[in-house]
XYZ file of C-alpha atoms in Angstrom:
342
model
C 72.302 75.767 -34.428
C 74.013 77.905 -37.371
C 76.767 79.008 -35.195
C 77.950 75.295 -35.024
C 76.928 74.485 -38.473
C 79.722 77.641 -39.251
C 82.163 76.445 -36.888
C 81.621 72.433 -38.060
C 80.998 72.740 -41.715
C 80.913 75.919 -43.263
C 84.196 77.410 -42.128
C 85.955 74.688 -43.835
C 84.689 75.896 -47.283
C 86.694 78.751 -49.285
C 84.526 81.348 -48.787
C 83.685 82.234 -52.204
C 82.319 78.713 -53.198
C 79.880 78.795 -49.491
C 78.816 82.239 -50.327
C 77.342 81.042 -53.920
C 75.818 77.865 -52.409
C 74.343 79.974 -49.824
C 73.126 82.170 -52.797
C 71.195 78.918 -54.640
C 69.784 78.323 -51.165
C 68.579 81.907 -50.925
C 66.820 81.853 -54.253
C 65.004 78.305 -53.821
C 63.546 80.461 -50.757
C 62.033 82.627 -52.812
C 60.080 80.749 -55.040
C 56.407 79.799 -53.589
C 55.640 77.571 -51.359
C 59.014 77.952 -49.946
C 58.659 81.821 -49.781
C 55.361 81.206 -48.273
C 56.538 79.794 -45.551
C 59.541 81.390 -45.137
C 57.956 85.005 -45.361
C 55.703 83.762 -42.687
C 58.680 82.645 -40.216
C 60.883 86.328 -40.961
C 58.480 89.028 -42.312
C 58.960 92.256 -40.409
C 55.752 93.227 -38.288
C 53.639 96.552 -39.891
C 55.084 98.651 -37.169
C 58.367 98.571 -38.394
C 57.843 100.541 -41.944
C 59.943 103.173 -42.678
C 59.088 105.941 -45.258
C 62.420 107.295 -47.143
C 63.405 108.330 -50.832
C 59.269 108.401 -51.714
C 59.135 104.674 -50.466
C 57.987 102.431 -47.828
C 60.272 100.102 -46.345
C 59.029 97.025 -44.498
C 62.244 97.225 -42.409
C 64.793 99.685 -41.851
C 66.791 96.650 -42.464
C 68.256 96.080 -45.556
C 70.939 93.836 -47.700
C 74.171 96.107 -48.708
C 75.561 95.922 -52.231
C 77.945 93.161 -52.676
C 75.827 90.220 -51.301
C 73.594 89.726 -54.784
C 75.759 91.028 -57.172
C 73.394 89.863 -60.057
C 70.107 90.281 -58.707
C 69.672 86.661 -58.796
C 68.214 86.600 -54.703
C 65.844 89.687 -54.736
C 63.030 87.327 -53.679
C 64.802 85.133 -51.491
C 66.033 87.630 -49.487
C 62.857 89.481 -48.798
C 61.283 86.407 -47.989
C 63.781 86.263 -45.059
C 62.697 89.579 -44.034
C 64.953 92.337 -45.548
C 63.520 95.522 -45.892
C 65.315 96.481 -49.065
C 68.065 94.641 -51.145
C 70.509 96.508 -52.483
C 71.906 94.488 -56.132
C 75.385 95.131 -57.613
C 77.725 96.533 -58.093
C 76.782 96.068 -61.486
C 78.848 97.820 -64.609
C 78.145 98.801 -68.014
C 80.324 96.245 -69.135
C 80.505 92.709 -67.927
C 83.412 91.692 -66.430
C 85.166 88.308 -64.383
C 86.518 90.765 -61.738
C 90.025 90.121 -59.850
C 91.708 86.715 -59.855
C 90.735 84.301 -57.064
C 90.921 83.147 -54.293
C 89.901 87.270 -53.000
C 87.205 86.645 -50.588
C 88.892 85.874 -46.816
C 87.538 85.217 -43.504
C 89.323 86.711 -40.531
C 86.721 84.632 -37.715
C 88.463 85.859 -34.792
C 87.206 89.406 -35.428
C 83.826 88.126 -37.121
C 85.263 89.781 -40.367
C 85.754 89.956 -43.927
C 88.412 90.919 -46.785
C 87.316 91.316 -50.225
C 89.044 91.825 -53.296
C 86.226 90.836 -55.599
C 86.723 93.635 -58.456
C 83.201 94.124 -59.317
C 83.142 90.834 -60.644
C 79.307 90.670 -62.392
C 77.358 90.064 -65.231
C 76.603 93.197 -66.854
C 74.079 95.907 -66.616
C 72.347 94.210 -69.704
C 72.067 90.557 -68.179
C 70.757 92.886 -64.926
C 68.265 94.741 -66.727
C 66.603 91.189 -68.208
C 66.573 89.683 -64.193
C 64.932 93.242 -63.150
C 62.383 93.458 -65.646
C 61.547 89.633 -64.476
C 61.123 90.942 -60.795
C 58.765 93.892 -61.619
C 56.512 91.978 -63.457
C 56.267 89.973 -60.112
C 56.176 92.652 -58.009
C 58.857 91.682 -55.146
C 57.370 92.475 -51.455
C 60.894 94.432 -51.270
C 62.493 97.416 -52.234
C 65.042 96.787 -54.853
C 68.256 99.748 -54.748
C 70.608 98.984 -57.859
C 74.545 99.735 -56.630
C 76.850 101.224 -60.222
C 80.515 101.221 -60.503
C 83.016 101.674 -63.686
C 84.003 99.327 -65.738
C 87.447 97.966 -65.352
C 88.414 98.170 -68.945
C 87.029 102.304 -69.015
C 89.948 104.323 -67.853
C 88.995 106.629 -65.363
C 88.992 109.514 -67.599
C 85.771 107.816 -68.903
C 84.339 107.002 -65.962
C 81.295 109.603 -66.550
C 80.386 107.894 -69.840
C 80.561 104.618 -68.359
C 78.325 105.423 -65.436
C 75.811 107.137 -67.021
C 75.479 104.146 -69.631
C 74.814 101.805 -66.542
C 72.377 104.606 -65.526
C 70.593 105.244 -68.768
C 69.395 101.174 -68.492
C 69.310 100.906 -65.167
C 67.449 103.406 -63.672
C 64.207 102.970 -64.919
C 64.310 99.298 -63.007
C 65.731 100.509 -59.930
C 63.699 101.495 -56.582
C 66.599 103.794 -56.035
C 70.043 104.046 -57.394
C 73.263 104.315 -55.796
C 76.536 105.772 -57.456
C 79.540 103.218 -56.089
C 82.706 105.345 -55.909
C 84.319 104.229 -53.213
C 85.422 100.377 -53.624
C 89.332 99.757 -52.879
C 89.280 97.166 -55.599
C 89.194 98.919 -58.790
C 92.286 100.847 -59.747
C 91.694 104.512 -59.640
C 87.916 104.415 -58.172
C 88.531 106.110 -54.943
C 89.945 109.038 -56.616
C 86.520 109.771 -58.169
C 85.342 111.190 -54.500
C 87.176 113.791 -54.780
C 84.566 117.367 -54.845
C 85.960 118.691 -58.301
C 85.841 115.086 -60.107
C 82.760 113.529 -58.356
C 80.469 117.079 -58.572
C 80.302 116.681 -62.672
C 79.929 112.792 -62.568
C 76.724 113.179 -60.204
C 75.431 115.607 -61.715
C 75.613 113.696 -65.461
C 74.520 110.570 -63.417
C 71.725 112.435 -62.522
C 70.472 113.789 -65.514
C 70.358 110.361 -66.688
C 68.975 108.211 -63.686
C 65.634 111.145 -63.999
C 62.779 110.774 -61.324
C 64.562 107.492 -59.625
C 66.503 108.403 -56.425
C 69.726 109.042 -56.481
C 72.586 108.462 -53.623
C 76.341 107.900 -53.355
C 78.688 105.205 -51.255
C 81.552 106.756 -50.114
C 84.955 105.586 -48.097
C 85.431 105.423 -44.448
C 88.992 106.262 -45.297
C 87.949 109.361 -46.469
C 89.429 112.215 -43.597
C 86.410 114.042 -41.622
C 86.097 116.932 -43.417
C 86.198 115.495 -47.001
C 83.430 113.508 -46.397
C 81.503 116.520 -44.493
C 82.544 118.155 -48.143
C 80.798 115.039 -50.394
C 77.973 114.828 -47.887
C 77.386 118.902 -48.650
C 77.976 118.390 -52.473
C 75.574 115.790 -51.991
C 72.930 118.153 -50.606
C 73.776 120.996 -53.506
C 73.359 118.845 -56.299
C 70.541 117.766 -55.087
C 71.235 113.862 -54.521
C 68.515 112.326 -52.282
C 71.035 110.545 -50.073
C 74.132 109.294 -49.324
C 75.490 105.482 -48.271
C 77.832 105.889 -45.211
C 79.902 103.709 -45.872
C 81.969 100.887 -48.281
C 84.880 98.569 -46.821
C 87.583 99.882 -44.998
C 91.822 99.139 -46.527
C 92.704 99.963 -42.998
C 93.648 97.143 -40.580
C 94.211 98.636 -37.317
C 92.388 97.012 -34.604
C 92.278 93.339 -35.568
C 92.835 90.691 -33.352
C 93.247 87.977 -36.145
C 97.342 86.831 -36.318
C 98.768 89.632 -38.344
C 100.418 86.501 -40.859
C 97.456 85.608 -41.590
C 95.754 89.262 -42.321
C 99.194 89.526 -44.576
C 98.294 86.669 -45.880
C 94.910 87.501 -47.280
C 96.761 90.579 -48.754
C 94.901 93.909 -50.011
C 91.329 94.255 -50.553
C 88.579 96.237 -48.489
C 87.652 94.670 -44.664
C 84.306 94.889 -43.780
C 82.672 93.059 -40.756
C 82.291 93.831 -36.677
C 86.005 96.296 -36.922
C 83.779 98.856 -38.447
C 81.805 99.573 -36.204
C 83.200 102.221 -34.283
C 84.697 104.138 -37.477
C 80.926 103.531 -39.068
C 79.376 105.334 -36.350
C 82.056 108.154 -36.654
C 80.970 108.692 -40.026
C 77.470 108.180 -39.812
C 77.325 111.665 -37.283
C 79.526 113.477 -39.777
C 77.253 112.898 -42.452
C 74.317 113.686 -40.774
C 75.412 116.769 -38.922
C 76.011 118.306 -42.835
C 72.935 117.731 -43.831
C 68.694 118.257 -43.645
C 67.245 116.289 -40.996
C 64.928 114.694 -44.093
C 68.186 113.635 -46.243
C 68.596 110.060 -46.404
C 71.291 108.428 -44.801
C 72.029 104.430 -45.512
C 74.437 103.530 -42.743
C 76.746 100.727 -43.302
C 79.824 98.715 -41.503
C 80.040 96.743 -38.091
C 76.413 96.186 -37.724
C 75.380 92.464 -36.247
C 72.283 92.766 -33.950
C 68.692 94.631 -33.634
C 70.960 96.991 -31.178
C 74.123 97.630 -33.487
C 70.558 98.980 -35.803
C 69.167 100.403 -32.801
C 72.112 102.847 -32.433
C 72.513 103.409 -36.067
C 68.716 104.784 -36.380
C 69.087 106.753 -33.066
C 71.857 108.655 -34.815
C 70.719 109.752 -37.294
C 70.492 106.668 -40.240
C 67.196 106.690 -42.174
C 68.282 102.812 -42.696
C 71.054 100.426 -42.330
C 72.546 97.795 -44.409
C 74.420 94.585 -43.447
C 76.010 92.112 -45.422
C 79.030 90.468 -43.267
C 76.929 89.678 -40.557
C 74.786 87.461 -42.735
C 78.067 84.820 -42.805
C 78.558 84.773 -39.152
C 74.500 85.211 -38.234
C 73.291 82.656 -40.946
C 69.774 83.132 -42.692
C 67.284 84.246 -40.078
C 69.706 86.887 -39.307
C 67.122 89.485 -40.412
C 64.328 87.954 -38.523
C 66.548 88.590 -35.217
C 67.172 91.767 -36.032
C 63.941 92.452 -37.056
C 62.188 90.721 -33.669
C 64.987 92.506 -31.381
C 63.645 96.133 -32.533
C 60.355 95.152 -31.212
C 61.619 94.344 -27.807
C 61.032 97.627 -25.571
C 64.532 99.110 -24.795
C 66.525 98.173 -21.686
């Protein structure tokens, strides 16, 4: 049914505008009775908990940063069987992000390209939505994703995180430092060992007992992300997020015009796969078997998760699939683990 529904009547909205009326759909989901019912359709079974970071996940499941920028669908979201959400990126300083239209849909390769800029509300409108959801107690764990401000120049970037820290933390299940995004001028240069070993260490200090991890590139080369994923591990981080969008376009079966036409911004979707699982053994090979590792990129179905977890991720994330799987995605990916293997 949702696959026509895409093909029929969703594909012929701009993406941005489908993936915010998706959003008010999400959140009338998780207010009762609607979460009631919908909880009862897509909650993961008991058997599927997974213990990471001091928590217990219902799912090794989860929503990647991006989806819920503003931590408006927290409930919603676990209601349809997430095991964790992960909110953001959120910035100390509030901010429109880059000029529209920057959110593109290459179908032919079940793909994304986003230029969105970190476009949120603010760690202070966050902190208000956050102190909502603990008072209810959300069936989910709740990650919180930080990136710089726009207007800080990257000279400042320290201060800036560590402000979005400072409020943040205390709110957040775990948190995740977001230096990796292609679409803030000057972000990816934060990942390199000299710069980034300072900021996650001040980070740090300031985020206290709440988990710490980083999001890195997939553009990254091999051994500079075997080098973060060590730093990690010395600084005593408590995981890392393999990994953010991709700039590269190699692979794509979408016209090339039209990829030129959608123009720069990070691609995320099914072309990630293979690179995802190239840096998901990287990452794990440099560190303790009992680090956490949050893999990311090219994952669709319960066996796409399957694979992840048998190499090595503590959890995965998704968050393009959700446009091209529609709502019960979770549930199928959730229901598919079940299923003995093959």
């Amino acid at each position: 049914m949702y696959p026509l529904l895409f093909r029929a009547v969703l594909s012929r909205f701009d993406p941005e505008f489908a993936h915010h009326a998706g959003m008010v759909v999400i959140r009338v989901l998780g207010v009762p009775p609607f979460s009631w019912v919908t909880r009862a359709i897509a909650a993961p079974s008991a058997d599927q908990q997974v213990s990471a970071l001091g928590l217990t996940f219902d799912s090794p499941f989860g929503v990647a940063a991006g989806f819920d920028k503003n931590a408006v669908g927290v409930r919603g979201l676990a209601a349809l069987g997430f095991g964790h959400v992960e909110v953001g990126t959120l910035t100390a300083i509030a901010q429109d992000g880059n000029p529209k239209p920057r959110l593109f849909r290459l179908v032919a390769d079940r793909a994304v390209i986003n230029r969105m800029g970190f476009n949120n509300e603010g760690a202070d409108a966050a902190v208000r939505r956050l102190e909502k959801l603990r008072r209810r107690r959300p069936k989910t764990v709740i990650g919180v994703n930080i990136g710089k401000s726009r207007v800080v120049e990257v000279e400042r970037a320290t201060a800036d995180y560590v402000a979005s820290a400072t409020k943040l933390a205390p709110l957040a299940d775990y948190l995740a430092v977001n230096v990796s995004s292609p679409n803030t001028p000057g972000l990816r240069g934060l990942q390199a060992v000299e710069t980034l070993a300072p900021l996650l260490r001040a980070v740090q200090a300031a985020a206290g007992s709440t988990p710490l991890l980083v999001k890195i590139a997939p553009d990254l080369p091999d051994e500079e992300i075997d080098a973060i994923a060590r730093l990690a591990v010395a600084e005593g981080l408590d995981g890392i997020i393999a990994h953010n969008t991709t700039i590269s376009r190699d692979g794509l079966t979408t016209d090339a015009a039209a990829v030129e036409a959608a123009g720069a911004g990070g691609l995320s979707g099914a072309p990630l796969r293979e690179r995802s699982m190239e840096v998901l053994r990287i990452v794990r090979a440099a560190v303790p078997n009992e680090f956490c590792v949050i893999s990311v990129g090219g994952v669709e179905t319960a066996d796409d998760v399957r694979e992840r977890l048998d190499s090595g991720a503590t959890l995965v994330q998704g968050y393009t699939g959700f446009l091209y799987r529609g709502p019960l995605w979770a549930r199928k990916i959730n229901r598919g683990l079940r299923r003995p293997r093959p």
